Amino acid sequence: MINNILQHLSGGIVLEGDFLEKLKSLEIPTCLRVCCGTDGSVTFLLEIMTRKPVSVKTESQYVVKADKEMAELLGVEEGSEVNDRTVRLYAGDTVLVHARSLSPLERMPQTMRDQLMRADIPIGRILRSHNLETRRDMVELEILEGEPTFDGIPILSRTYKIVHHNHVLMWINERFPIDERWKL
């Protein structure tokens, strides 16, 4: 399954060097650079930048059993239950982000699991409501072209892990369209 995820994420222009240097080198709107570079909540930043509430529309969500590759990626045992969720983040009627997350359910408090499974709550809000001390470890940054995610518009894709108590709480890939919607 992870091979499929990684294959799906490959094929773009992988930027060389460390994450921050890659991001600084891109000729993209500043608002997009800030959202893609944050090590905090994208939802919170989007609400500040757009001055609109951000809503989540879930495209798919289901619990899967971790195969070997997913187990290694998340640091869990094979067969562990993992929530696989794909959403779009909207500010008003404008889609700003397409995101996929993989979350090992065994690492979450039950109330957090319940919120995540209710689907249309942003991950940033879920984390904030539980007062969890987390960090985001950036994994990959690339530009993808010709992807159907935003009807062929070039995409800035970032992948990171949310870590809590030195364990992966979530693996997230966010895709941002590179176009005029970021000139806020």
GROMACS .gro file of C-alpha atoms in nm:
model
  184
    1MET     CA    1   0.000   0.000   0.000
    2ILE     CA    2   0.279   0.245   0.087
    3ASN     CA    3   0.444   0.171  -0.247
    4ASN     CA    4   0.121   0.288  -0.408
    5ILE     CA    5   0.125   0.601  -0.193
    6LEU     CA    6   0.488   0.674  -0.274
    7GLN     CA    7   0.440   0.594  -0.644
    8HIS     CA    8   0.140   0.825  -0.647
    9LEU     CA    9   0.354   1.098  -0.493
   10SER     CA   10   0.648   1.044  -0.727
   11GLY     CA   11   0.676   1.155  -1.084
   12GLY     CA   12   0.701   1.523  -0.998
   13ILE     CA   13   0.998   1.752  -0.975
   14VAL     CA   14   1.175   1.658  -0.653
   15LEU     CA   15   1.351   1.964  -0.520
   16GLU     CA   16   1.710   1.920  -0.403
   17GLY     CA   17   1.852   2.024  -0.064
   18ASP     CA   18   1.679   2.064   0.270
   19PHE     CA   19   1.311   2.147   0.303
   20LEU     CA   20   1.350   2.514   0.397
   21GLU     CA   21   1.601   2.587   0.122
   22LYS     CA   22   1.379   2.412  -0.132
   23LEU     CA   23   1.081   2.616  -0.026
   24LYS     CA   24   1.271   2.946  -0.027
   25SER     CA   25   1.394   2.880  -0.380
   26LEU     CA   26   1.046   2.855  -0.531
   27GLU     CA   27   0.886   3.143  -0.720
   28ILE     CA   28   0.541   3.107  -0.567
   29PRO     CA   29   0.304   3.346  -0.387
   30THR     CA   30   0.416   3.424  -0.031
   31CYS     CA   31   0.090   3.296   0.121
   32LEU     CA   32   0.148   2.957  -0.041
   33ARG     CA   33   0.511   2.952   0.077
   34VAL     CA   34   0.395   3.026   0.435
   35CYS     CA   35   0.127   2.755   0.432
   36CYS     CA   36   0.361   2.497   0.288
   37GLY     CA   37   0.644   2.590   0.521
   38THR     CA   38   0.458   2.602   0.850
   39ASP     CA   39   0.530   2.349   1.120
   40GLY     CA   40   0.192   2.431   1.274
   41SER     CA   41  -0.172   2.414   1.170
   42VAL     CA   42  -0.242   2.491   0.804
   43THR     CA   43  -0.613   2.529   0.886
   44PHE     CA   44  -0.537   2.804   1.136
   45LEU     CA   45  -0.313   2.988   0.886
   46LEU     CA   46  -0.575   2.960   0.612
   47GLU     CA   47  -0.836   3.116   0.838
   48ILE     CA   48  -0.602   3.404   0.921
   49MET     CA   49  -0.503   3.462   0.557
   50THR     CA   50  -0.849   3.433   0.402
   51ARG     CA   51  -1.047   3.578   0.696
   52LYS     CA   52  -1.297   3.297   0.639
   53PRO     CA   53  -1.375   2.982   0.832
   54VAL     CA   54  -1.208   2.677   0.682
   55SER     CA   55  -1.427   2.375   0.623
   56VAL     CA   56  -1.329   2.017   0.551
   57LYS     CA   57  -1.502   1.797   0.297
   58THR     CA   58  -1.408   1.433   0.325
   59GLU     CA   59  -1.356   1.248  -0.001
   60SER     CA   60  -1.283   0.913   0.160
   61GLN     CA   61  -1.213   0.767   0.500
   62TYR     CA   62  -1.170   0.410   0.610
   63VAL     CA   63  -0.974   0.198   0.854
   64VAL     CA   64  -0.713  -0.030   0.697
   65LYS     CA   65  -0.474  -0.288   0.838
   66ALA     CA   66  -0.112  -0.174   0.809
   67ASP     CA   67   0.091  -0.379   0.565
   68LYS     CA   68   0.468  -0.412   0.608
   69GLU     CA   69   0.554  -0.083   0.436
   70MET     CA   70   0.284   0.118   0.609
   71ALA     CA   71   0.386  -0.033   0.944
   72GLU     CA   72   0.748   0.078   0.883
   73LEU     CA   73   0.638   0.427   0.775
   74LEU     CA   74   0.426   0.475   1.088
   75GLY     CA   75   0.638   0.270   1.330
   76VAL     CA   76   0.356   0.028   1.418
   77GLU     CA   77   0.307  -0.349   1.399
   78GLU     CA   78   0.180  -0.503   1.077
   79GLY     CA   79  -0.196  -0.544   1.099
   80SER     CA   80  -0.241  -0.237   1.319
   81GLU     CA   81  -0.551  -0.034   1.246
   82VAL     CA   82  -0.476   0.285   1.053
   83ASN     CA   83  -0.724   0.556   0.960
   84ASP     CA   84  -0.675   0.651   0.592
   85ARG     CA   85  -0.847   0.983   0.522
   86THR     CA   86  -0.855   1.209   0.215
   87VAL     CA   87  -1.006   1.557   0.242
   88ARG     CA   88  -1.025   1.897   0.076
   89LEU     CA   89  -0.993   2.219   0.276
   90TYR     CA   90  -1.215   2.508   0.168
   91ALA     CA   91  -1.216   2.877   0.257
   92GLY     CA   92  -1.565   2.977   0.149
   93ASP     CA   93  -1.617   2.811  -0.190
   94THR     CA   94  -1.246   2.797  -0.274
   95VAL     CA   95  -1.055   2.471  -0.242
   96LEU     CA   96  -0.707   2.548  -0.111
   97VAL     CA   97  -0.568   2.210  -0.006
   98HIS     CA   98  -0.612   1.844  -0.090
   99ALA     CA   99  -0.477   1.627   0.193
  100ARG     CA  100  -0.432   1.262   0.276
  101SER     CA  101  -0.351   1.136   0.623
  102LEU     CA  102  -0.259   0.799   0.769
  103SER     CA  103  -0.311   0.775   1.145
  104PRO     CA  104  -0.236   0.473   1.365
  105LEU     CA  105  -0.548   0.451   1.581
  106GLU     CA  106  -0.365   0.280   1.870
  107ARG     CA  107  -0.169   0.599   1.938
  108MET     CA  108  -0.470   0.825   1.983
  109PRO     CA  109  -0.687   0.892   2.286
  110GLN     CA  110  -1.037   0.754   2.225
  111THR     CA  111  -1.193   1.102   2.204
  112MET     CA  112  -0.940   1.200   1.938
  113ARG     CA  113  -1.017   0.883   1.743
  114ASP     CA  114  -1.386   0.963   1.762
  115GLN     CA  115  -1.329   1.316   1.629
  116LEU     CA  116  -1.106   1.191   1.347
  117MET     CA  117  -1.364   0.931   1.247
  118ARG     CA  118  -1.642   1.191   1.240
  119ALA     CA  119  -1.466   1.304   0.926
  120ASP     CA  120  -1.517   1.674   0.865
  121ILE     CA  121  -1.300   1.818   1.143
  122PRO     CA  122  -0.958   1.958   1.046
  123ILE     CA  123  -0.664   1.773   1.202
  124GLY     CA  124  -0.525   2.101   1.338
  125ARG     CA  125  -0.846   2.158   1.533
  126ILE     CA  126  -0.846   1.801   1.662
  127LEU     CA  127  -0.487   1.833   1.788
  128ARG     CA  128  -0.555   2.174   1.944
  129SER     CA  129  -0.869   2.049   2.124
  130HIS     CA  130  -0.661   1.773   2.289
  131ASN     CA  131  -0.371   2.002   2.386
  132LEU     CA  132  -0.121   1.749   2.253
  133GLU     CA  133   0.239   1.859   2.231
  134THR     CA  134   0.345   1.758   1.882
  135ARG     CA  135   0.606   1.842   1.623
  136ARG     CA  136   0.597   1.817   1.247
  137ASP     CA  137   0.891   1.646   1.080
  138MET     CA  138   0.905   1.750   0.715
  139VAL     CA  139   0.975   1.459   0.482
  140GLU     CA  140   0.936   1.574   0.121
  141LEU     CA  141   0.860   1.877  -0.092
  142GLU     CA  142   0.800   1.857  -0.465
  143ILE     CA  143   0.619   2.018  -0.753
  144LEU     CA  144   0.381   1.790  -0.942
  145GLU     CA  145   0.252   1.867  -1.288
  146GLY     CA  146  -0.036   1.716  -1.480
  147GLU     CA  147  -0.199   1.569  -1.170
  148PRO     CA  148  -0.579   1.541  -1.166
  149THR     CA  149  -0.601   1.668  -0.806
  150PHE     CA  150  -0.662   2.027  -0.920
  151ASP     CA  151  -0.754   1.963  -1.285
  152GLY     CA  152  -0.395   1.960  -1.409
  153ILE     CA  153  -0.285   2.282  -1.233
  154PRO     CA  154   0.075   2.245  -1.105
  155ILE     CA  155   0.077   2.139  -0.741
  156LEU     CA  156   0.314   2.202  -0.453
  157SER     CA  157   0.313   1.877  -0.254
  158ARG     CA  158   0.454   1.840   0.094
  159THR     CA  159   0.472   1.532   0.310
  160TYR     CA  160   0.536   1.535   0.683
  161LYS     CA  161   0.484   1.337   1.000
  162ILE     CA  162   0.317   1.465   1.314
  163VAL     CA  163   0.514   1.322   1.605
  164HIS     CA  164   0.390   1.289   1.965
  165HIS     CA  165   0.611   1.138   2.238
  166ASN     CA  166   0.864   1.041   1.968
  167HIS     CA  167   0.608   0.827   1.782
  168VAL     CA  168   0.436   0.901   1.452
  169LEU     CA  169   0.083   1.014   1.530
  170MET     CA  170   0.002   1.097   1.167
  171TRP     CA  171   0.161   1.087   0.822
  172ILE     CA  172   0.023   1.365   0.602
  173ASN     CA  173   0.055   1.464   0.238
  174GLU     CA  174  -0.087   1.806   0.147
  175ARG     CA  175  -0.124   1.934  -0.207
  176PHE     CA  176  -0.159   2.303  -0.282
  177PRO     CA  177  -0.252   2.431  -0.630
  178ILE     CA  178   0.003   2.682  -0.765
  179ASP     CA  179  -0.220   2.953  -0.905
  180GLU     CA  180  -0.386   3.289  -0.841
  181ARG     CA  181  -0.595   3.176  -0.542
  182TRP     CA  182  -0.288   3.240  -0.320
  183LYS     CA  183  -0.265   3.610  -0.401
  184LEU     CA  184  -0.458   3.704  -0.088
   0.00000   0.00000   0.00000
